[in-house]
XYZ file of C-alpha atoms in Angstrom:
516
model
C -44.140 12.859 -5.570
C -44.016 13.685 -2.005
C -41.951 11.720 0.779
C -45.217 10.222 2.269
C -45.962 8.205 -0.816
C -42.539 6.671 -0.638
C -42.519 5.843 3.051
C -42.041 2.145 3.493
C -44.778 -0.091 5.185
C -45.047 -3.488 5.667
C -48.219 -4.124 3.291
C -47.725 -6.699 0.440
C -47.341 -4.622 -2.496
C -47.223 -5.189 -6.381
C -44.340 -3.596 -7.910
C -44.408 0.246 -8.443
C -42.261 3.148 -9.893
C -41.516 6.476 -8.508
C -38.691 9.164 -8.903
C -36.718 10.506 -6.216
C -37.741 14.113 -6.975
C -34.347 15.137 -6.112
C -30.590 14.557 -7.536
C -29.465 11.016 -8.048
C -26.933 11.352 -5.409
C -29.402 11.758 -2.298
C -31.539 8.575 -3.114
C -35.291 8.486 -2.798
C -37.315 10.579 -0.765
C -38.845 9.430 2.173
C -36.643 6.788 3.038
C -35.653 8.442 6.354
C -39.224 7.842 7.604
C -38.204 3.849 7.598
C -36.560 3.811 11.144
C -39.149 6.039 12.958
C -41.750 3.605 12.387
C -40.133 0.873 13.597
C -37.636 -0.474 16.374
C -34.294 -0.245 15.344
C -33.583 -3.756 15.003
C -30.670 -5.022 12.928
C -29.317 -8.619 12.425
C -25.897 -8.760 10.871
C -26.623 -11.336 8.024
C -23.311 -11.838 6.828
C -21.305 -11.314 9.710
C -20.119 -14.721 10.490
C -19.364 -17.801 8.183
C -21.314 -20.829 8.674
C -20.089 -23.819 10.530
C -17.267 -25.960 9.417
C -19.406 -28.224 7.309
C -19.610 -25.304 4.720
C -16.179 -27.010 3.264
C -18.437 -29.448 1.310
C -20.080 -26.447 -0.200
C -19.714 -28.088 -3.895
C -20.156 -31.577 -2.641
C -23.719 -30.304 -1.258
C -24.854 -28.201 -4.272
C -27.689 -29.409 -6.789
C -26.837 -31.630 -9.294
C -27.663 -28.908 -11.905
C -25.222 -26.412 -9.607
C -22.368 -28.973 -9.832
C -22.603 -29.760 -13.221
C -22.303 -25.704 -14.149
C -19.299 -25.539 -12.157
C -17.807 -28.568 -13.566
C -18.663 -27.412 -17.010
C -17.051 -24.075 -17.024
C -14.681 -23.132 -19.458
C -10.692 -23.821 -19.482
C -10.190 -19.979 -18.696
C -12.522 -18.432 -16.706
C -12.670 -15.191 -14.561
C -14.325 -13.359 -11.763
C -15.100 -9.988 -12.126
C -17.010 -6.896 -10.653
C -19.916 -5.496 -11.917
C -20.412 -2.691 -9.509
C -17.869 -0.555 -7.658
C -16.306 -3.339 -6.030
C -16.551 -5.321 -2.850
C -18.675 -7.734 -4.894
C -17.746 -11.208 -3.019
C -15.296 -11.941 -5.801
C -12.827 -13.709 -3.198
C -15.760 -15.701 -1.865
C -16.556 -17.257 -5.529
C -12.990 -17.438 -6.480
C -12.109 -19.487 -3.349
C -15.332 -21.784 -3.969
C -14.187 -22.458 -7.427
C -10.354 -22.870 -7.400
C -10.730 -26.634 -6.355
C -12.042 -27.036 -9.669
C -9.210 -25.092 -11.310
C -5.570 -25.798 -11.565
C -4.120 -22.085 -11.448
C -5.756 -18.906 -9.932
C -4.481 -15.631 -11.380
C -4.553 -11.965 -10.554
C -4.689 -9.545 -13.643
C -4.517 -5.890 -12.590
C -4.867 -3.980 -9.346
C -2.510 -4.155 -6.070
C -3.108 -4.409 -2.330
C -5.714 -1.651 -2.683
C -8.121 -4.812 -3.341
C -9.510 -6.423 -0.563
C -11.039 -10.190 -0.428
C -12.243 -11.517 2.883
C -12.799 -15.174 2.626
C -13.189 -18.112 5.099
C -11.635 -21.392 5.201
C -13.449 -24.837 6.347
C -13.138 -24.110 9.729
C -14.714 -20.697 9.393
C -11.109 -19.074 9.975
C -11.241 -15.511 8.206
C -8.609 -14.441 6.065
C -8.169 -11.006 4.488
C -6.167 -11.196 1.094
C -5.011 -7.992 -0.837
C -2.013 -9.298 -3.518
C -2.331 -13.121 -2.837
C -4.915 -14.677 -5.100
C -7.979 -16.093 -3.333
C -7.023 -19.676 -4.751
C -4.607 -19.900 -1.983
C -6.780 -21.624 0.434
C -7.123 -24.747 -2.166
C -3.912 -26.809 -1.523
C -3.883 -28.022 -5.094
C -3.825 -24.776 -6.785
C -1.054 -22.495 -8.112
C -1.461 -18.784 -7.805
C -0.218 -16.525 -10.196
C 0.406 -12.515 -9.484
C 0.449 -11.237 -13.322
C 2.074 -8.667 -15.044
C -0.610 -6.400 -14.739
C -0.327 -6.333 -10.963
C 1.473 -3.568 -9.233
C 3.213 -5.504 -5.988
C 4.064 -3.852 -2.551
C 6.802 -6.112 -1.630
C 6.454 -5.901 1.901
C 2.867 -6.218 2.083
C 2.940 -9.345 -0.070
C 5.307 -10.905 2.484
C 3.217 -9.783 5.249
C 0.425 -11.739 3.522
C 2.408 -15.003 2.973
C 3.648 -14.808 6.694
C 0.021 -14.457 7.872
C -1.040 -17.579 5.768
C 2.014 -19.868 6.685
C 1.520 -18.757 10.399
C -2.494 -19.940 9.872
C -1.222 -23.427 8.431
C -1.689 -22.276 4.859
C 1.425 -23.475 2.920
C 2.655 -20.824 0.262
C 5.978 -22.672 -0.801
C 5.968 -23.473 -4.540
C 2.571 -22.357 -4.810
C 2.869 -18.550 -5.750
C 4.664 -17.315 -8.940
C 5.174 -13.600 -9.250
C 5.719 -11.989 -13.042
C 8.939 -10.800 -13.885
C 7.028 -8.051 -15.825
C 4.910 -6.724 -12.799
C 5.951 -3.649 -11.546
C 7.249 -2.870 -8.164
C 5.167 -0.536 -5.720
C 7.636 1.369 -3.473
C 6.795 3.043 0.043
C 7.349 6.338 -1.483
C 3.966 5.669 -4.275
C 1.988 5.350 -0.893
C 3.426 8.677 0.172
C 2.827 10.292 -2.878
C -0.660 8.916 -3.146
C -1.455 10.800 0.125
C 0.330 13.863 -1.117
C -1.505 14.120 -4.212
C -4.794 13.466 -2.402
C -4.379 16.283 -0.074
C -3.359 18.573 -3.398
C -6.857 17.408 -4.453
C -8.505 19.224 -1.187
C -12.017 19.010 -1.587
C -11.867 17.175 -5.118
C -9.965 14.431 -3.811
C -10.920 11.052 -5.596
C -10.874 8.870 -2.332
C -8.126 6.735 -2.804
C -6.917 3.687 -0.644
C -3.654 5.707 -0.414
C -1.842 2.570 -0.935
C 0.101 3.967 -3.965
C -1.445 2.783 -6.866
C -2.063 5.490 -9.080
C 1.315 6.462 -8.769
C 2.786 3.254 -9.261
C 0.694 3.099 -12.338
C 1.879 6.541 -13.214
C 5.404 5.411 -12.954
C 4.827 2.513 -15.244
C 2.963 4.624 -18.151
C 5.644 7.235 -18.152
C 8.531 4.410 -18.159
C 10.668 4.853 -15.492
C 8.687 2.497 -13.332
C 10.866 -0.738 -12.112
C 9.520 -4.184 -12.668
C 10.532 -7.388 -10.702
C 12.793 -8.338 -13.127
C 15.377 -5.372 -12.082
C 15.610 -7.126 -8.581
C 18.066 -9.479 -10.391
C 20.347 -6.615 -11.372
C 21.343 -4.916 -8.454
C 24.102 -3.258 -10.195
C 21.448 -0.664 -12.083
C 18.900 -1.256 -9.526
C 19.908 1.886 -7.359
C 20.198 4.183 -10.469
C 16.660 3.550 -11.404
C 15.473 3.828 -8.073
C 17.276 7.504 -7.830
C 15.596 8.347 -10.853
C 11.974 7.421 -9.446
C 12.795 9.245 -6.036
C 14.154 12.440 -7.817
C 11.285 12.591 -9.720
C 8.893 12.441 -6.576
C 10.801 15.072 -4.906
C 10.784 17.295 -7.731
C 6.504 17.007 -8.049
C 5.888 16.990 -4.231
C 7.312 19.824 -2.050
C 6.350 17.750 0.767
C 8.477 14.914 -0.445
C 12.001 14.885 1.536
C 14.526 12.648 -0.575
C 18.109 12.509 0.522
C 21.037 10.102 -0.362
C 20.440 8.133 3.068
C 16.858 7.470 1.966
C 18.124 5.662 -1.242
C 20.815 3.889 0.392
C 18.462 2.342 2.844
C 15.926 1.535 0.039
C 18.552 -0.146 -1.692
C 19.315 -2.180 1.292
C 15.960 -2.969 1.976
C 15.412 -4.300 -1.422
C 18.339 -6.506 -1.516
C 17.113 -8.399 1.055
C 13.536 -8.463 -0.518
C 15.316 -9.400 -3.698
C 16.757 -12.523 -2.411
C 13.243 -13.608 -0.645
C 11.558 -12.937 -3.932
C 13.786 -14.937 -6.143
C 11.887 -18.068 -5.755
C 8.766 -16.865 -6.408
C 9.695 -15.022 -9.735
C 8.715 -16.326 -12.933
C 7.934 -15.525 -16.751
C 4.157 -15.759 -15.706
C 3.074 -15.079 -19.691
C 5.079 -18.370 -20.471
C 3.631 -19.957 -17.617
C 0.268 -19.289 -18.198
C 0.170 -20.115 -22.194
C 2.040 -22.970 -21.430
C -0.473 -24.155 -18.774
C -3.158 -23.601 -21.584
C -1.610 -25.710 -24.407
C -1.719 -28.847 -21.490
C -5.066 -28.110 -20.796
C -4.718 -26.745 -17.426
C -7.902 -24.839 -16.013
C -7.198 -21.515 -15.099
C -9.418 -18.902 -13.390
C -8.950 -15.095 -13.396
C -9.507 -13.087 -10.320
C -9.889 -9.522 -10.797
C -9.621 -6.669 -8.015
C -12.124 -3.716 -8.190
C -14.930 -3.775 -10.564
C -16.194 -2.324 -13.742
C -17.348 0.832 -12.664
C -14.078 1.740 -11.169
C -12.322 0.948 -14.754
C -9.797 3.564 -16.017
C -12.128 4.040 -19.212
C -15.663 2.971 -18.395
C -15.951 3.831 -14.583
C -16.864 7.154 -13.059
C -13.949 8.912 -14.215
C -11.655 10.624 -12.625
C -13.196 8.744 -9.467
C -11.899 5.466 -10.492
C -8.916 3.288 -10.280
C -5.890 3.303 -12.171
C -6.215 -0.082 -14.000
C -8.465 -2.067 -16.116
C -10.719 -4.519 -13.890
C -13.032 -5.169 -16.741
C -12.733 -8.012 -19.313
C -9.972 -6.387 -21.514
C -7.818 -6.312 -18.484
C -7.441 -10.159 -18.634
C -5.608 -10.247 -21.883
C -3.357 -7.452 -21.049
C -2.629 -8.358 -17.226
C -1.623 -11.985 -17.904
C -0.716 -12.118 -21.830
C -3.620 -14.353 -22.576
C -5.005 -13.998 -26.143
C -8.622 -12.925 -26.754
C -9.496 -16.129 -28.666
C -8.546 -18.180 -25.304
C -11.251 -16.500 -23.687
C -14.760 -17.834 -23.311
C -17.488 -17.836 -20.685
C -17.687 -14.624 -18.704
C -19.815 -14.954 -15.643
C -20.452 -11.386 -13.468
C -20.756 -11.036 -9.709
C -23.334 -8.715 -8.756
C -22.041 -9.626 -5.881
C -21.150 -12.927 -7.829
C -20.597 -13.898 -11.634
C -21.659 -13.875 -15.416
C -20.891 -15.422 -18.959
C -19.666 -14.328 -22.266
C -18.580 -15.891 -25.395
C -15.640 -14.471 -27.729
C -14.823 -16.127 -30.929
C -16.873 -18.953 -30.280
C -14.992 -20.362 -27.157
C -15.896 -19.922 -23.679
C -14.368 -18.252 -20.685
C -15.751 -17.997 -17.536
C -15.622 -14.591 -15.700
C -17.329 -14.539 -12.416
C -17.854 -11.017 -11.508
C -19.645 -9.476 -8.709
C -23.163 -8.013 -7.970
C -24.613 -7.458 -4.416
C -28.226 -7.320 -3.922
C -27.797 -3.678 -3.413
C -25.277 -1.231 -4.384
C -22.100 0.055 -2.734
C -18.652 2.085 -3.427
C -16.084 3.733 -1.146
C -14.348 7.159 -1.873
C -15.512 9.710 -3.669
C -17.674 10.386 -7.025
C -21.133 9.868 -8.129
C -23.328 7.294 -6.700
C -26.872 7.749 -8.145
C -28.878 5.298 -6.075
C -26.885 6.201 -2.674
C -29.123 6.061 0.598
C -28.157 8.795 3.065
C -29.674 8.511 6.560
C -30.968 5.692 8.480
C -31.639 3.139 5.624
C -28.187 3.628 4.288
C -26.751 3.250 7.767
C -28.944 0.189 8.043
C -27.735 -1.235 5.234
C -24.155 -0.773 5.917
C -24.514 -2.442 9.714
C -26.412 -5.088 8.249
C -23.931 -6.036 5.646
C -21.034 -5.479 7.472
C -19.947 -2.981 4.856
C -16.507 -1.557 5.764
C -13.572 -1.671 3.672
C -11.130 -5.098 3.489
C -8.331 -2.440 3.030
C -8.826 0.522 4.553
C -11.486 -0.374 7.177
C -13.549 2.586 5.482
C -17.161 2.777 5.972
C -18.794 1.962 2.555
C -21.582 4.133 0.788
C -24.583 2.298 0.096
C -27.808 2.240 -1.924
C -30.374 0.261 -3.516
C -29.031 -2.022 -6.710
C -28.839 0.194 -9.805
C -29.874 -1.590 -12.714
C -28.863 0.989 -15.466
C -25.252 0.847 -14.190
C -25.629 -3.259 -14.008
C -26.926 -3.312 -17.459
C -24.008 -1.107 -18.409
C -21.191 -3.336 -16.978
C -22.866 -6.408 -18.378
C -22.248 -4.890 -21.852
C -18.846 -3.871 -21.445
C -17.913 -7.652 -20.216
C -20.160 -9.662 -22.047
C -21.712 -11.666 -19.207
C -24.539 -14.284 -19.855
C -25.543 -15.060 -16.431
C -25.063 -13.352 -13.116
C -24.365 -14.446 -9.233
C -26.370 -12.370 -7.094
C -24.736 -12.007 -3.535
C -25.727 -10.748 0.102
C -29.304 -11.240 -0.672
C -29.710 -12.364 3.201
C -28.940 -8.266 3.842
C -32.020 -7.258 2.495
C -33.846 -9.512 4.817
C -34.877 -6.921 7.514
C -36.421 -4.271 4.856
C -40.267 -4.454 4.269
C -39.900 -2.838 1.294
C -36.801 -2.637 -1.528
C -36.073 -0.415 -4.223
C -34.511 -1.158 -7.611
C -33.268 2.009 -9.157
C -34.769 1.074 -12.826
C -33.884 4.212 -15.070
C -32.443 7.688 -15.031
C -33.678 10.916 -16.261
C -32.248 14.609 -17.134
C -33.142 17.512 -15.254
C -35.751 18.096 -17.979
C -37.450 15.033 -17.843
C -35.557 13.338 -20.831
C -34.562 9.402 -20.480
C -30.830 8.543 -20.256
C -30.332 5.505 -22.178
C -26.966 4.732 -21.014
C -24.480 4.903 -18.157
C -23.424 8.650 -18.975
C -19.313 9.511 -18.903
C -20.364 13.341 -18.338
C -20.364 13.457 -14.304
C -22.442 16.385 -14.347
C -25.405 14.645 -16.584
C -25.128 11.948 -13.549
C -25.030 14.331 -10.412
C -28.097 16.513 -11.894
C -29.946 13.286 -13.062
C -32.714 11.705 -11.431
C -33.578 8.145 -10.396
C -36.525 6.349 -11.125
C -37.404 3.558 -8.600
C -39.295 0.423 -8.320
C -40.663 -0.789 -5.087
C -41.262 -4.644 -4.315
C -42.014 -6.206 -1.494
C -39.597 -7.252 1.123
C -39.672 -10.939 2.824
C -38.649 -10.099 6.170
C -37.324 -13.539 7.246
C -33.770 -14.889 7.699
C -32.839 -16.564 4.527
C -29.369 -17.457 5.479
C -29.563 -21.422 5.936
C -31.934 -21.794 2.727
C -29.741 -23.704 -0.012
C -32.326 -24.299 -2.453
C -34.093 -21.676 -4.693
C -37.858 -22.848 -4.239
C -37.089 -22.654 -0.321
C -36.779 -18.725 -0.899
C -39.910 -16.702 0.371
C -41.719 -15.629 -2.654
C -40.879 -12.033 -2.287
C -37.042 -13.083 -2.404
C -37.808 -14.985 -5.345
C -39.722 -11.996 -6.969
C -37.092 -9.708 -6.359
C -34.458 -12.001 -8.101
C -36.501 -12.690 -10.992
C -37.154 -9.040 -11.403
C -33.862 -8.411 -11.603
C -33.407 -10.805 -14.405
C -36.208 -9.418 -16.008
C -34.864 -5.959 -16.122
C -30.865 -6.733 -16.769
C -32.253 -9.442 -19.509
C -29.578 -11.767 -17.988
C -30.156 -14.972 -15.830
C -28.921 -15.158 -12.178
C -27.412 -18.631 -11.761
C -26.068 -18.187 -8.366
C -27.281 -16.452 -5.181
C -25.376 -15.598 -2.052
C -26.804 -15.846 1.364
C -23.960 -15.503 3.326
C -20.157 -15.253 3.688
C -19.585 -19.267 4.435
C -18.677 -21.362 1.378
C -21.813 -23.123 1.694
C -23.759 -19.983 1.839
C -24.542 -20.352 -1.956
C -27.915 -21.157 -4.129
C -27.483 -22.557 -7.396
C -30.589 -21.387 -9.419
């Protein structure tokens, strides 16, 4: 099919399908024609939060929406369904007032969650769980997290300076591994080695720290309580890095300075250190409600993502058990965020796992991206959606929603409902496309998301085109008030994925959520 037949126009249309006619990484042909046929008008649909009244989001929700939140399982989770940046932090912030504990189970300061308080003040969190803005919530940094102490203390100081009390509200697992500055340096040196095949990491040292953990020479938080043996353990780590990377300069002075610095860190961290495995399981036995906040997303999972262009932990459902010491039988409803949430039953019990799915798809770093939009349309999505990394500030790669990847994530995590976010960002488009299937270069269908990156890069994406609504929907709070085309888009996703969408995000504020 030629590019003209795919050119976006403003005519009302029924859903239709087309192949992009090129490799999957180049997006549908003809989308570059969009901007020349219109004035370049961009609305920053999700750039600012709603007014202070947004604090009453739960109170303003429909009866069915409030009932759904209050019926969430004792242990629930928020996980990402795509390549990250789905709006998990916002959802955790909204739900936190209904939970006693909010816990991080994996990742580190490479995960950036942007949230707004009731006054519209912006907070960018990386290690501290997003439940911290709710005063009655205890926040747990679990054993599966890798902790850069300087970054964590910077976040705490920033929160305190803005009036958010952290004293007695943050627990850091004594089993969590420490991420040192040299891990970050090693991360950059490793990326430089890879040259054109670099992973595209945040260079926050996550991979090298998990590597230290797996080869069993890592240093844990509990080691800070034993400063007599700490220097020897740190020397082993630094010597290993020096032998691995010629560009890493290690000296006795470096070791001495790091030991002194971590003595100070240890003193400050002591009130936060806890046996969080015991705390979490004791909380469960006392019927406390626990919300798990995942970092990154399933398509970046070390096992299930687009390996090797993935993170170094398990941001899918399995990471909850290993990252917090929670038994699988305790888990229940899992809700996925397509840019927001999803539902799962395990052993007859419910754990809410809210994960994120945007109304379109984004990723940062290298690796295959079948529905990526290169050119003007991708840039329009990036600007309208404010798609720049919370952690690095890097521009995110943008594309149409990938249904095959979404179904794959739902299968792995066992979601039974979804939360679709950033629907408002699509309001400027006269037509919207869904990537509904992949084909091999020879035309044979690809039934599931492939492990072989060569298959993925050479595949063709089949697109289905739906009409846009070209109307600002950021102030709408009832599903029935959405334009018909917006409802058609939501319902078509439900039909293709086979999972209902219960929550729809239409902006960054706490109240910018529609309960369907």
